Tab-separated table of C-alpha atoms in Angstrom:
chain	number	residue	atom	x	y	z
A	238	MET	CA	19.588	58.281	3.375
A	239	ALA	CA	22.691	56.916	5.578
A	240	ASP	CA	21.988	59.257	7.655
A	241	ARG	CA	18.404	59.352	8.315
A	242	ASN	CA	18.762	55.487	9.129
A	243	LEU	CA	21.419	55.952	11.633
A	244	SER	CA	18.907	59.076	13.470
A	245	ARG	CA	16.358	56.780	14.251
A	246	PRO	CA	15.970	54.561	17.044
A	247	PRO	CA	16.324	50.600	16.990
A	248	LEU	CA	13.574	48.439	15.269
A	249	GLY	CA	13.151	46.749	18.862
A	250	ARG	CA	12.612	50.772	20.360
A	251	ARG	CA	10.296	51.615	17.574
A	252	LEU	CA	7.958	48.830	17.898
A	253	ARG	CA	7.913	49.232	21.921
A	254	LEU	CA	7.496	53.199	21.075
A	255	CYS	CA	4.196	52.565	18.221
A	256	LEU	CA	2.629	49.382	20.182
A	257	GLY	CA	2.842	50.822	23.766
A	258	PHE	CA	4.263	47.513	25.190
A	259	ARG	CA	7.757	46.448	26.603
A	260	VAL	CA	9.959	44.668	24.546
A	261	PRO	CA	12.850	42.826	26.538
A	262	ASP	CA	15.942	43.486	26.192
A	263	GLN	CA	17.586	40.669	24.519
A	264	VAL	CA	14.424	40.349	21.968
A	265	GLU	CA	14.964	44.338	21.370
A	266	GLU	CA	18.839	43.634	20.636
A	267	ALA	CA	17.774	40.859	18.401
A	268	MET	CA	15.678	42.568	16.215
A	269	GLU	CA	18.916	45.124	15.362
A	270	ALA	CA	20.899	44.677	11.559
A	271	PRO	CA	23.226	42.015	12.068
A	272	PRO	CA	26.872	41.991	10.379
A	273	GLY	CA	28.102	39.766	7.763
A	274	PRO	CA	29.734	36.205	7.931
A	275	LEU	CA	32.912	35.959	10.655
A	276	ARG	CA	35.883	33.998	9.602
A	277	LEU	CA	36.104	31.646	12.811
A	278	ARG	CA	39.790	30.247	14.046
A	279	CYS	CA	38.273	26.999	15.249
A	280	SER	CA	39.919	24.367	18.050
A	281	ALA	CA	41.160	20.847	17.622
A	282	GLN	CA	41.291	17.922	19.730
A	283	ASN	CA	43.674	15.299	19.954
A	284	TYR	CA	42.175	12.194	21.798
A	285	ASP	CA	44.075	8.951	21.139
A	286	TRP	CA	41.424	7.512	19.121
A	287	GLY	CA	42.000	10.425	16.408
A	288	ARG	CA	43.569	9.351	13.102
A	289	PHE	CA	47.400	10.657	12.520
A	290	GLY	CA	48.992	12.937	10.611
A	291	GLU	CA	48.107	13.883	7.192
A	292	GLU	CA	45.611	10.494	6.766
A	293	SER	CA	43.039	12.395	9.321
A	294	THR	CA	40.487	15.353	8.045
A	295	VAL	CA	40.648	16.808	10.913
A	296	ALA	CA	44.617	17.582	10.400
A	297	ARG	CA	44.002	18.918	7.168
A	298	LEU	CA	41.361	21.054	7.923
A	299	PHE	CA	43.154	22.535	11.511
A	300	GLU	CA	46.264	23.255	9.114
A	301	GLY	CA	43.931	24.945	6.546
A	302	ASN	CA	42.200	26.640	9.261
A	303	SER	CA	45.200	27.698	11.865
A	304	GLY	CA	48.124	27.620	9.638
A	305	SER	CA	49.506	25.047	11.883
A	306	GLN	CA	51.912	22.336	10.622
A	307	ILE	CA	50.056	18.814	10.919
A	308	GLU	CA	52.530	16.840	13.515
A	309	LEU	CA	52.730	13.504	11.927
A	310	GLY	CA	52.993	11.663	15.272
A	311	ARG	CA	49.970	13.527	16.733
A	312	PRO	CA	46.249	12.301	16.419
A	313	TYR	CA	44.049	14.713	15.110
A	314	ALA	CA	40.097	13.611	16.327
A	315	GLU	CA	37.679	16.125	16.640
A	316	PHE	CA	37.574	19.947	14.652
A	317	TRP	CA	34.827	21.867	17.045
A	318	MET	CA	33.087	24.690	15.478
A	319	GLY	CA	31.223	26.593	17.704
A	320	THR	CA	30.695	28.484	21.337
A	321	HIS	CA	31.166	25.568	23.694
A	322	GLU	CA	34.138	26.442	26.550
A	323	SER	CA	35.829	22.730	25.783
A	324	GLY	CA	37.075	24.073	22.315
A	325	PRO	CA	36.059	27.213	21.462
A	326	SER	CA	36.366	29.207	18.283
A	327	PHE	CA	37.529	32.287	17.776
A	328	VAL	CA	36.691	35.397	15.780
A	329	VAL	CA	39.511	36.306	13.240
A	330	ALA	CA	39.842	40.142	12.480
A	331	SER	CA	41.040	41.375	9.315
A	332	PRO	CA	40.576	44.103	7.252
A	333	GLU	CA	38.447	42.297	5.184
A	334	ALA	CA	35.819	41.529	7.767
A	335	ALA	CA	32.384	42.873	7.899
A	336	VAL	CA	32.742	43.681	11.844
A	337	ALA	CA	36.243	44.991	11.779
A	338	GLU	CA	34.719	47.994	13.325
A	339	SER	CA	33.558	46.200	16.794
A	340	GLU	CA	36.001	47.323	19.651
A	341	CYS	CA	35.630	43.681	20.796
A	342	LEU	CA	37.847	42.979	17.810
A	343	ALA	CA	40.834	44.940	18.283
A	344	PRO	CA	43.207	43.089	19.840
A	345	GLY	CA	42.746	40.629	17.139
A	346	VAL	CA	40.706	37.719	18.396
A	347	VAL	CA	37.595	37.190	20.648
A	348	THR	CA	35.766	34.034	21.288
A	349	LEU	CA	32.304	33.256	19.470
A	350	LYS	CA	30.529	33.155	22.432
A	351	LYS	CA	31.786	36.538	23.610
A	352	TRP	CA	31.097	37.828	20.127
A	353	ILE	CA	27.518	36.602	19.980
A	354	GLY	CA	26.742	38.013	23.719
A	355	GLU	CA	27.014	41.328	22.943
A	356	ASN	CA	25.919	40.819	19.300
A	357	PRO	CA	22.683	38.795	19.497
A	358	GLY	CA	21.216	40.256	16.817
A	359	ALA	CA	23.307	37.731	14.785
A	360	LEU	CA	21.424	34.975	16.273
A	361	GLY	CA	17.662	36.042	15.018
A	362	LEU	CA	14.798	36.796	17.152
A	363	LYS	CA	13.164	33.517	17.135
A	364	VAL	CA	16.847	31.769	18.110
A	365	VAL	CA	16.898	34.325	20.967
A	366	GLN	CA	13.272	33.950	21.850
A	367	LYS	CA	14.151	30.172	22.650
A	368	TRP	CA	17.658	29.786	23.583
A	369	GLY	CA	18.817	33.160	24.730
A	370	LYS	CA	21.873	34.561	23.572
A	371	ASN	CA	23.440	31.262	22.989
A	372	LEU	CA	24.462	29.301	19.523
A	373	PRO	CA	22.159	26.266	20.260
A	374	PHE	CA	24.159	23.815	18.487
A	375	LEU	CA	27.755	22.671	18.415
A	376	PHE	CA	29.674	21.771	14.846
A	377	LYS	CA	32.506	19.256	14.406
A	378	VAL	CA	34.096	16.965	11.981
A	379	LEU	CA	35.758	13.721	13.692
A	380	SER	CA	38.416	11.710	12.188
A	381	VAL	CA	38.188	8.010	13.813
A	382	ALA	CA	40.676	5.551	13.916
A	383	LYS	CA	39.932	3.353	16.800
A	384	ALA	CA	36.128	2.763	18.380
A	385	LEU	CA	35.052	5.571	20.701
A	386	SER	CA	33.669	4.475	24.151
A	387	ILE	CA	30.283	2.860	24.375
A	388	GLN	CA	28.019	6.022	25.556
A	389	ALA	CA	24.878	7.885	25.721
A	390	HIS	CA	23.759	11.536	25.901
A	391	PRO	CA	21.450	12.361	28.935
A	392	ASP	CA	18.293	13.927	28.375
A	393	LYS	CA	17.789	17.727	29.587
A	394	GLU	CA	16.572	16.845	32.892
A	395	LEU	CA	18.848	14.060	33.649
A	396	ALA	CA	21.674	16.670	32.472
A	397	ARG	CA	20.644	18.785	35.171
A	398	MET	CA	21.126	16.614	37.721
A	399	LEU	CA	24.468	14.678	36.400
A	400	HIS	CA	25.794	18.377	36.485
A	401	MET	CA	24.573	19.855	39.588
A	402	MET	CA	26.218	16.316	40.983
A	403	ARG	CA	29.250	15.999	39.122
A	404	PRO	CA	30.345	19.031	37.277
A	405	SER	CA	33.429	18.043	36.716
A	406	VAL	CA	32.521	15.140	34.944
A	407	TYR	CA	29.356	16.596	33.075
A	408	LYS	CA	30.408	19.750	31.980
A	409	ASP	CA	26.852	21.544	31.548
A	410	PRO	CA	23.401	21.050	31.675
A	411	ASN	CA	22.313	20.413	28.414
A	412	HIS	CA	21.242	17.351	26.672
A	413	LYS	CA	23.261	16.131	23.867
A	414	PRO	CA	20.797	14.651	20.634
A	415	GLU	CA	23.565	14.389	17.892
A	416	MET	CA	23.941	13.477	14.087
A	417	ALA	CA	26.770	12.192	12.014
A	418	ILE	CA	27.225	12.314	8.051
A	419	ALA	CA	29.919	10.223	6.688
A	420	LEU	CA	32.370	11.994	5.103
A	421	THR	CA	34.164	8.377	4.317
A	422	GLU	CA	32.960	4.612	5.002
A	423	PHE	CA	31.807	4.885	8.443
A	424	ARG	CA	31.480	2.576	11.074
A	425	ALA	CA	29.211	2.429	14.526
A	426	LEU	CA	27.627	0.961	16.759
A	427	CYS	CA	23.942	2.370	17.397
A	428	GLY	CA	21.340	0.987	19.344
A	429	PHE	CA	20.069	-2.493	20.324
A	430	VAL	CA	19.421	-5.181	17.848
A	431	SER	CA	15.829	-6.563	17.237
A	432	ILE	CA	14.495	-9.313	19.793
A	433	GLU	CA	14.898	-11.902	17.485
A	434	GLU	CA	18.309	-10.588	16.672
A	435	LEU	CA	18.930	-10.760	20.443
A	436	LYS	CA	17.527	-14.529	20.611
A	437	ASP	CA	20.337	-15.497	17.951
A	438	VAL	CA	22.907	-13.597	20.007
A	439	LEU	CA	21.919	-15.540	23.297
A	440	VAL	CA	22.344	-18.864	20.880
A	441	GLY	CA	25.109	-18.020	18.792
A	442	VAL	CA	27.246	-16.592	21.646
A	443	PRO	CA	26.700	-18.896	24.752
A	444	GLU	CA	29.245	-17.297	26.555
A	445	ILE	CA	26.924	-14.285	27.145
A	446	THR	CA	24.156	-16.569	28.196
A	447	GLU	CA	26.809	-18.321	30.666
A	448	LEU	CA	27.274	-15.173	32.143
A	449	ILE	CA	23.783	-13.910	32.653
A	450	GLY	CA	21.939	-17.348	33.700
A	451	ASN	CA	19.857	-19.676	31.252
A	452	GLU	CA	17.119	-18.323	33.201
A	453	GLU	CA	17.065	-15.091	31.729
A	454	ALA	CA	18.520	-16.035	28.438
A	455	SER	CA	15.479	-18.593	28.494
A	456	LYS	CA	12.725	-15.928	29.006
A	457	ILE	CA	13.895	-14.568	25.576
A	458	ILE	CA	15.277	-17.383	23.213
A	459	CYS	CA	11.984	-19.822	24.029
A	460	SER	CA	9.474	-16.908	23.754
A	461	LYS	CA	7.118	-16.795	21.021
A	462	ASN	CA	5.555	-13.479	22.175
A	463	LEU	CA	6.845	-11.345	24.651
A	464	ASP	CA	3.671	-9.771	26.669
A	465	GLY	CA	3.942	-6.196	25.500
A	466	TYR	CA	6.892	-3.528	24.966
A	467	LEU	CA	7.789	-3.114	28.767
A	468	ASP	CA	8.403	-7.084	29.183
A	469	THR	CA	11.116	-6.740	26.409
A	470	LYS	CA	11.975	-3.773	27.467
A	471	ALA	CA	12.626	-4.835	31.426
A	472	LEU	CA	14.160	-8.409	29.954
A	473	LEU	CA	16.959	-6.364	28.033
A	474	ARG	CA	17.801	-4.073	30.897
A	475	SER	CA	18.216	-6.789	33.008
A	476	ILE	CA	20.473	-8.382	30.389
A	477	PHE	CA	22.349	-5.354	29.343
A	478	THR	CA	22.792	-4.327	33.206
A	479	LYS	CA	23.757	-7.474	34.196
A	480	LEU	CA	26.533	-7.729	31.667
A	481	MET	CA	27.861	-4.247	31.985
A	482	SER	CA	28.239	-4.930	35.776
A	483	ALA	CA	30.215	-7.993	35.789
A	484	SER	CA	33.051	-8.122	37.500
A	485	LYS	CA	36.672	-7.689	36.011
A	486	GLU	CA	37.846	-11.416	36.300
A	487	ALA	CA	34.402	-12.541	34.651
A	488	VAL	CA	34.868	-9.858	31.647
A	489	LEU	CA	38.418	-11.077	31.488
A	490	GLN	CA	37.079	-14.568	31.168
A	491	LEU	CA	34.455	-14.071	29.321
A	492	VAL	CA	36.310	-11.870	26.700
A	493	SER	CA	38.974	-14.616	26.660
A	494	LYS	CA	36.746	-17.466	25.726
A	495	VAL	CA	34.585	-15.362	22.930
A	496	LYS	CA	38.154	-14.727	20.968
A	497	ASP	CA	39.413	-17.886	21.667
A	498	ARG	CA	36.429	-19.695	20.031
A	499	LEU	CA	36.313	-17.232	16.911
A	500	ASP	CA	39.941	-17.933	16.319
A	501	VAL	CA	39.126	-21.342	16.285
A	502	GLU	CA	36.066	-21.084	14.165
A	503	SER	CA	37.358	-18.567	12.072
A	504	LYS	CA	39.418	-21.581	10.635
A	505	ILE	CA	36.750	-23.428	9.042
A	506	ARG	CA	34.536	-20.981	8.251
A	507	THR	CA	33.807	-17.469	7.689
A	508	LEU	CA	33.243	-14.834	10.381
A	509	THR	CA	30.031	-12.627	10.623
A	510	GLU	CA	30.999	-9.195	10.231
A	511	LYS	CA	29.400	-8.919	13.862
A	512	GLU	CA	32.455	-11.358	14.752
A	513	GLN	CA	35.036	-9.783	12.591
A	514	LEU	CA	34.048	-6.451	14.881
A	515	VAL	CA	34.488	-7.819	17.933
A	516	LEU	CA	37.959	-9.333	17.420
A	517	LEU	CA	38.845	-5.941	16.161
A	518	LEU	CA	37.540	-4.183	19.259
A	519	GLU	CA	39.465	-7.102	21.332
A	520	LYS	CA	42.562	-5.908	19.717
A	521	GLN	CA	41.948	-2.120	20.834
A	522	TYR	CA	40.609	-2.700	23.843
A	523	GLN	CA	41.256	-6.038	25.457
A	524	ALA	CA	39.643	-7.222	28.523
A	525	ASP	CA	36.709	-4.499	28.458
A	526	VAL	CA	33.345	-5.366	28.971
A	527	GLY	CA	32.493	-3.612	25.460
A	528	VAL	CA	33.557	-5.702	23.542
A	529	ILE	CA	31.323	-8.647	24.958
A	530	ALA	CA	28.534	-5.655	24.550
A	531	ALA	CA	28.877	-4.794	20.692
A	532	PHE	CA	26.523	-8.092	19.691
A	533	LEU	CA	23.680	-6.233	21.364
A	534	PHE	CA	23.987	-3.312	19.590
A	535	ASN	CA	23.278	-2.672	15.851
A	536	TYR	CA	26.643	-2.684	13.643
A	537	VAL	CA	25.992	0.618	10.972
A	538	LYS	CA	27.983	0.900	7.929
A	539	LEU	CA	27.877	4.583	6.486
A	540	SER	CA	28.495	5.392	2.695
A	541	PRO	CA	29.545	9.028	2.236
A	542	GLY	CA	26.465	11.408	2.267
A	543	GLU	CA	24.778	8.793	4.564
A	544	ALA	CA	23.529	10.109	7.886
A	545	LEU	CA	22.808	8.837	11.411
A	546	TYR	CA	21.100	10.891	14.185
A	547	ILE	CA	21.018	9.817	18.086
A	548	GLY	CA	18.573	11.051	20.461
A	549	SER	CA	18.955	11.248	24.144
A	550	ASN	CA	19.620	8.248	26.218
A	551	GLU	CA	20.554	5.878	23.640
A	552	PRO	CA	23.575	3.697	23.342
A	553	HIS	CA	25.954	4.157	20.887
A	554	ALA	CA	30.056	4.205	19.639
A	555	TYR	CA	31.989	5.029	16.705
A	556	ILE	CA	33.985	2.671	15.189
A	557	SER	CA	35.774	4.235	12.437
A	558	GLY	CA	35.844	6.752	9.675
A	559	ASP	CA	35.344	10.658	9.272
A	560	CYS	CA	32.202	12.269	9.592
A	561	ILE	CA	30.426	15.882	9.865
A	562	GLU	CA	29.196	15.754	13.300
A	563	CYS	CA	26.326	18.397	14.811
A	564	MET	CA	24.706	18.086	17.841
A	565	ALA	CA	22.929	20.400	21.010
A	566	ALA	CA	25.816	22.466	22.495
A	567	SER	CA	26.618	20.364	25.057
A	568	ASP	CA	29.959	17.997	25.702
A	569	ASN	CA	27.914	15.613	28.234
A	570	VAL	CA	28.614	11.862	27.879
A	571	VAL	CA	28.189	8.779	30.023
A	572	ARG	CA	30.328	6.177	29.631
A	573	ALA	CA	30.565	2.525	29.977
A	574	GLY	CA	33.120	0.628	27.704
A	575	LEU	CA	35.758	0.763	25.116
A	576	THR	CA	37.717	3.483	27.312
A	577	ALA	CA	40.296	4.427	29.833
A	578	LYS	CA	38.027	7.159	30.607
A	579	TYR	CA	35.823	7.375	33.755
A	580	ILE	CA	32.796	5.160	33.471
A	581	ASP	CA	29.717	4.954	34.951
A	582	VAL	CA	27.845	1.976	33.992
A	583	PRO	CA	25.048	2.405	36.789
A	584	THR	CA	23.790	5.592	35.484
A	585	LEU	CA	24.041	4.358	31.841
A	586	CYS	CA	22.246	1.304	32.441
A	587	SER	CA	19.040	3.240	34.289
A	588	MET	CA	19.034	6.308	31.877
A	589	LEU	CA	19.033	4.066	28.193
A	590	THR	CA	15.593	3.933	26.429
A	591	TYR	CA	16.171	0.165	25.167
A	592	LYS	CA	14.403	0.602	22.024
A	593	GLN	CA	15.437	-2.110	19.573
A	594	GLY	CA	15.438	-2.212	16.109
A	595	PHE	CA	17.434	-0.596	12.897
A	596	PRO	CA	18.155	3.244	13.435
A	597	GLU	CA	17.048	5.495	10.482
A	598	ILE	CA	19.803	6.272	7.839
A	599	LEU	CA	19.274	9.816	6.139
A	600	ARG	CA	20.504	10.645	2.742
A	601	GLY	CA	19.736	14.020	2.610
A	602	VAL	CA	16.572	15.793	0.805
A	603	PRO	CA	17.475	18.123	-2.421
A	604	ILE	CA	16.592	21.356	-1.686
A	605	TYR	CA	18.161	23.086	-4.863
A	606	SER	CA	20.931	21.844	-7.065
A	607	TYR	CA	23.762	20.504	-5.324
A	608	VAL	CA	22.598	20.933	-1.920
A	609	SER	CA	21.065	18.607	0.058
A	610	ARG	CA	19.480	18.949	3.840
A	611	TYR	CA	20.123	16.597	6.677
A	612	THR	CA	16.721	17.058	9.647
A	613	PRO	CA	16.686	15.442	12.276
A	614	PRO	CA	13.881	15.359	14.830
A	615	PHE	CA	15.723	18.086	17.248
A	616	ASP	CA	15.116	21.887	17.254
A	617	GLU	CA	18.744	22.722	17.774
A	618	PHE	CA	20.419	21.959	14.334
A	619	GLU	CA	20.039	20.702	10.672
A	620	VAL	CA	22.582	20.236	8.335
A	621	ASP	CA	23.375	21.082	4.737
A	622	ARG	CA	25.817	19.053	2.351
A	623	CYS	CA	26.836	20.787	-0.851
A	624	LEU	CA	29.246	19.307	-3.549
A	625	LEU	CA	29.216	22.145	-6.177
A	626	PRO	CA	31.293	21.454	-9.783
A	627	PRO	CA	34.253	23.369	-10.916
A	628	LYS	CA	32.855	26.806	-12.016
A	629	GLU	CA	29.271	26.255	-10.945
A	630	SER	CA	28.005	28.516	-8.373
A	631	VAL	CA	24.786	28.153	-5.636
A	632	VAL	CA	23.378	30.863	-3.234
A	633	PHE	CA	22.175	29.634	0.087
A	634	SER	CA	19.281	32.182	0.974
A	635	ALA	CA	19.153	34.592	3.666
A	636	ILE	CA	17.368	32.690	6.815
A	637	PRO	CA	16.035	33.966	10.532
A	638	GLY	CA	18.805	32.072	11.953
A	639	PRO	CA	22.564	31.810	12.085
A	640	SER	CA	24.597	29.454	10.418
A	641	ILE	CA	28.521	27.923	10.444
A	642	PHE	CA	29.886	26.804	7.241
A	643	VAL	CA	32.736	24.826	6.898
A	644	ILE	CA	34.989	23.891	3.728
A	645	VAL	CA	36.248	20.433	3.719
A	646	ALA	CA	37.696	20.590	0.198
A	647	GLY	CA	37.824	22.706	-2.838
A	648	GLU	CA	38.534	26.283	-3.243
A	649	GLY	CA	36.225	29.421	-4.822
A	650	THR	CA	34.766	32.739	-4.236
A	651	MET	CA	32.364	33.432	-1.537
A	652	GLN	CA	30.139	36.495	-2.090
A	653	ILE	CA	27.764	38.317	0.614
A	654	SER	CA	24.880	40.425	-0.455
A	655	SER	CA	25.202	43.069	2.340
A	656	PRO	CA	27.306	44.462	2.693
A	657	ALA	CA	28.291	43.707	-0.869
A	658	GLU	CA	31.918	42.171	-0.782
A	659	GLU	CA	33.708	38.746	-1.917
A	660	ARG	CA	36.224	36.721	-0.414
A	661	LYS	CA	38.408	33.571	-1.208
A	662	VAL	CA	37.452	30.374	0.258
A	663	THR	CA	39.755	27.069	0.805
A	664	LEU	CA	40.268	24.166	2.761
A	665	GLY	CA	39.673	24.832	6.407
A	666	ASN	CA	37.780	27.915	5.981
A	667	VAL	CA	35.227	28.079	8.701
A	668	PHE	CA	32.571	30.897	8.484
A	669	PHE	CA	29.666	32.214	11.431
A	670	VAL	CA	26.953	33.673	9.454
A	671	PRO	CA	24.594	35.572	11.006
A	672	ALA	CA	20.887	35.851	10.729
A	673	GLN	CA	19.709	37.370	7.556
A	674	ASN	CA	22.091	36.834	5.047
A	675	GLU	CA	22.285	35.824	2.046
A	676	ILE	CA	25.426	33.535	0.868
A	677	ARG	CA	26.430	33.221	-2.877
A	678	LEU	CA	29.525	30.700	-3.390
A	679	ILE	CA	31.260	29.943	-6.869
A	680	ALA	CA	33.711	27.181	-7.130
A	681	GLY	CA	37.190	27.383	-8.480
A	682	ALA	CA	38.114	26.425	-11.746
A	683	GLY	CA	40.350	23.317	-10.681
A	684	ALA	CA	38.138	21.491	-8.855
A	685	PRO	CA	35.043	21.063	-6.462
A	686	ILE	CA	34.006	22.239	-3.899
A	687	HIS	CA	32.778	20.101	-0.368
A	688	LEU	CA	31.059	22.329	2.149
A	689	TYR	CA	28.652	21.820	4.720
A	690	ARG	CA	26.508	24.224	6.752
A	691	ALA	CA	24.741	23.792	10.404
A	692	GLY	CA	21.987	25.990	11.226
A	693	VAL	CA	19.055	26.004	13.750
A	694	ASN	CA	16.260	23.326	12.217
A	695	ASN	CA	14.134	25.255	10.297
A	696	ARG	CA	11.078	23.718	11.906
A	697	VAL	CA	11.751	26.565	14.470
A	698	PHE	CA	10.972	29.183	12.229
A	699	GLY	CA	8.146	27.736	10.779
């Protein structure tokens, strides 16, 4: 039987011969049977906003994944799983690996990007047709001790332009919609507050009104009905742009006034959560315009298992906590505050949608026992969350696209349908699972397994 299968032409070639039309080479390659799961060695980023030592989920995952000892005095901010060149993952060759015979693995490791380029069938036909020989998503874990920058990610058209103009800053021509799923209590700023809340801000934070001008503020404060969405958008854009474009001297004075006022008022009343956040940000980023800009954004507090998705051209800043993050395969960021990195205020202010209102919170939809799915409105990705009790098992059915699995807690066994094999899994293990592989996980007796799977949004295969 094995000899007969090996002697037959590949499926793509057989279709071409039978149907009499040319099948593109990359599509033909994607029709070939993919191999089994691959263990990955992943990258960690040590940005200064990361959590230190063993307090960092990223640090613990990196230690389990690489065997490297945690450096207690070093921040561990992001754990990257995917093919992006800024933090590549590597395929680890081992005697157990289903692809051990691949020549590219002879030295021991090869980047996942290179491996996929040589084995595009692992992506599945529809993924290759839509994105070529590229993994369309980037999977991460974040551990946030200090607020990240106020930022937004460009849409595809703007990303291409920025990459062409400043490739050293904007690393690729892709957009970067993203989603964060809380592992711990997680705090973020996301999107602009509603028009009613904006009125309250302009009344309650007189320092902002002083900076942008009474006439501008009065248009919002005194209005009963703004004449349609465009007027609201134009006014908000004008206010935000004036604030973010203020001189360093004006910002220094503004932040100082707000801090002094809140310090005094805290002695006679309980400050709001937003006011307390502003004081925290001032400690982290003195004299930064982002401290004041926080008043204009929604303050989002996620409990473990809750998720937030962020589209292109939407402002946001992660504040604290650990999370799973998935996004389109890009590292493009336009920053304008709460950072010492390069800022591009004109680009950020011009690119935003200025959509107002509290963002949608996802809580996952159960798809079978112990597994919930988070499905954002983006083709590139979806994420499954699995909390598997001790000794229980769960089956992830074969799907027509690739997946990445990460074990964030616990240990157990992974069984692979074809070829039939079994592997032990533990904290920090990461696997790239090619299309059409069924995976069965069994939790050990001592503790539950907590894992996440990232894959292409199932609507692509619908």
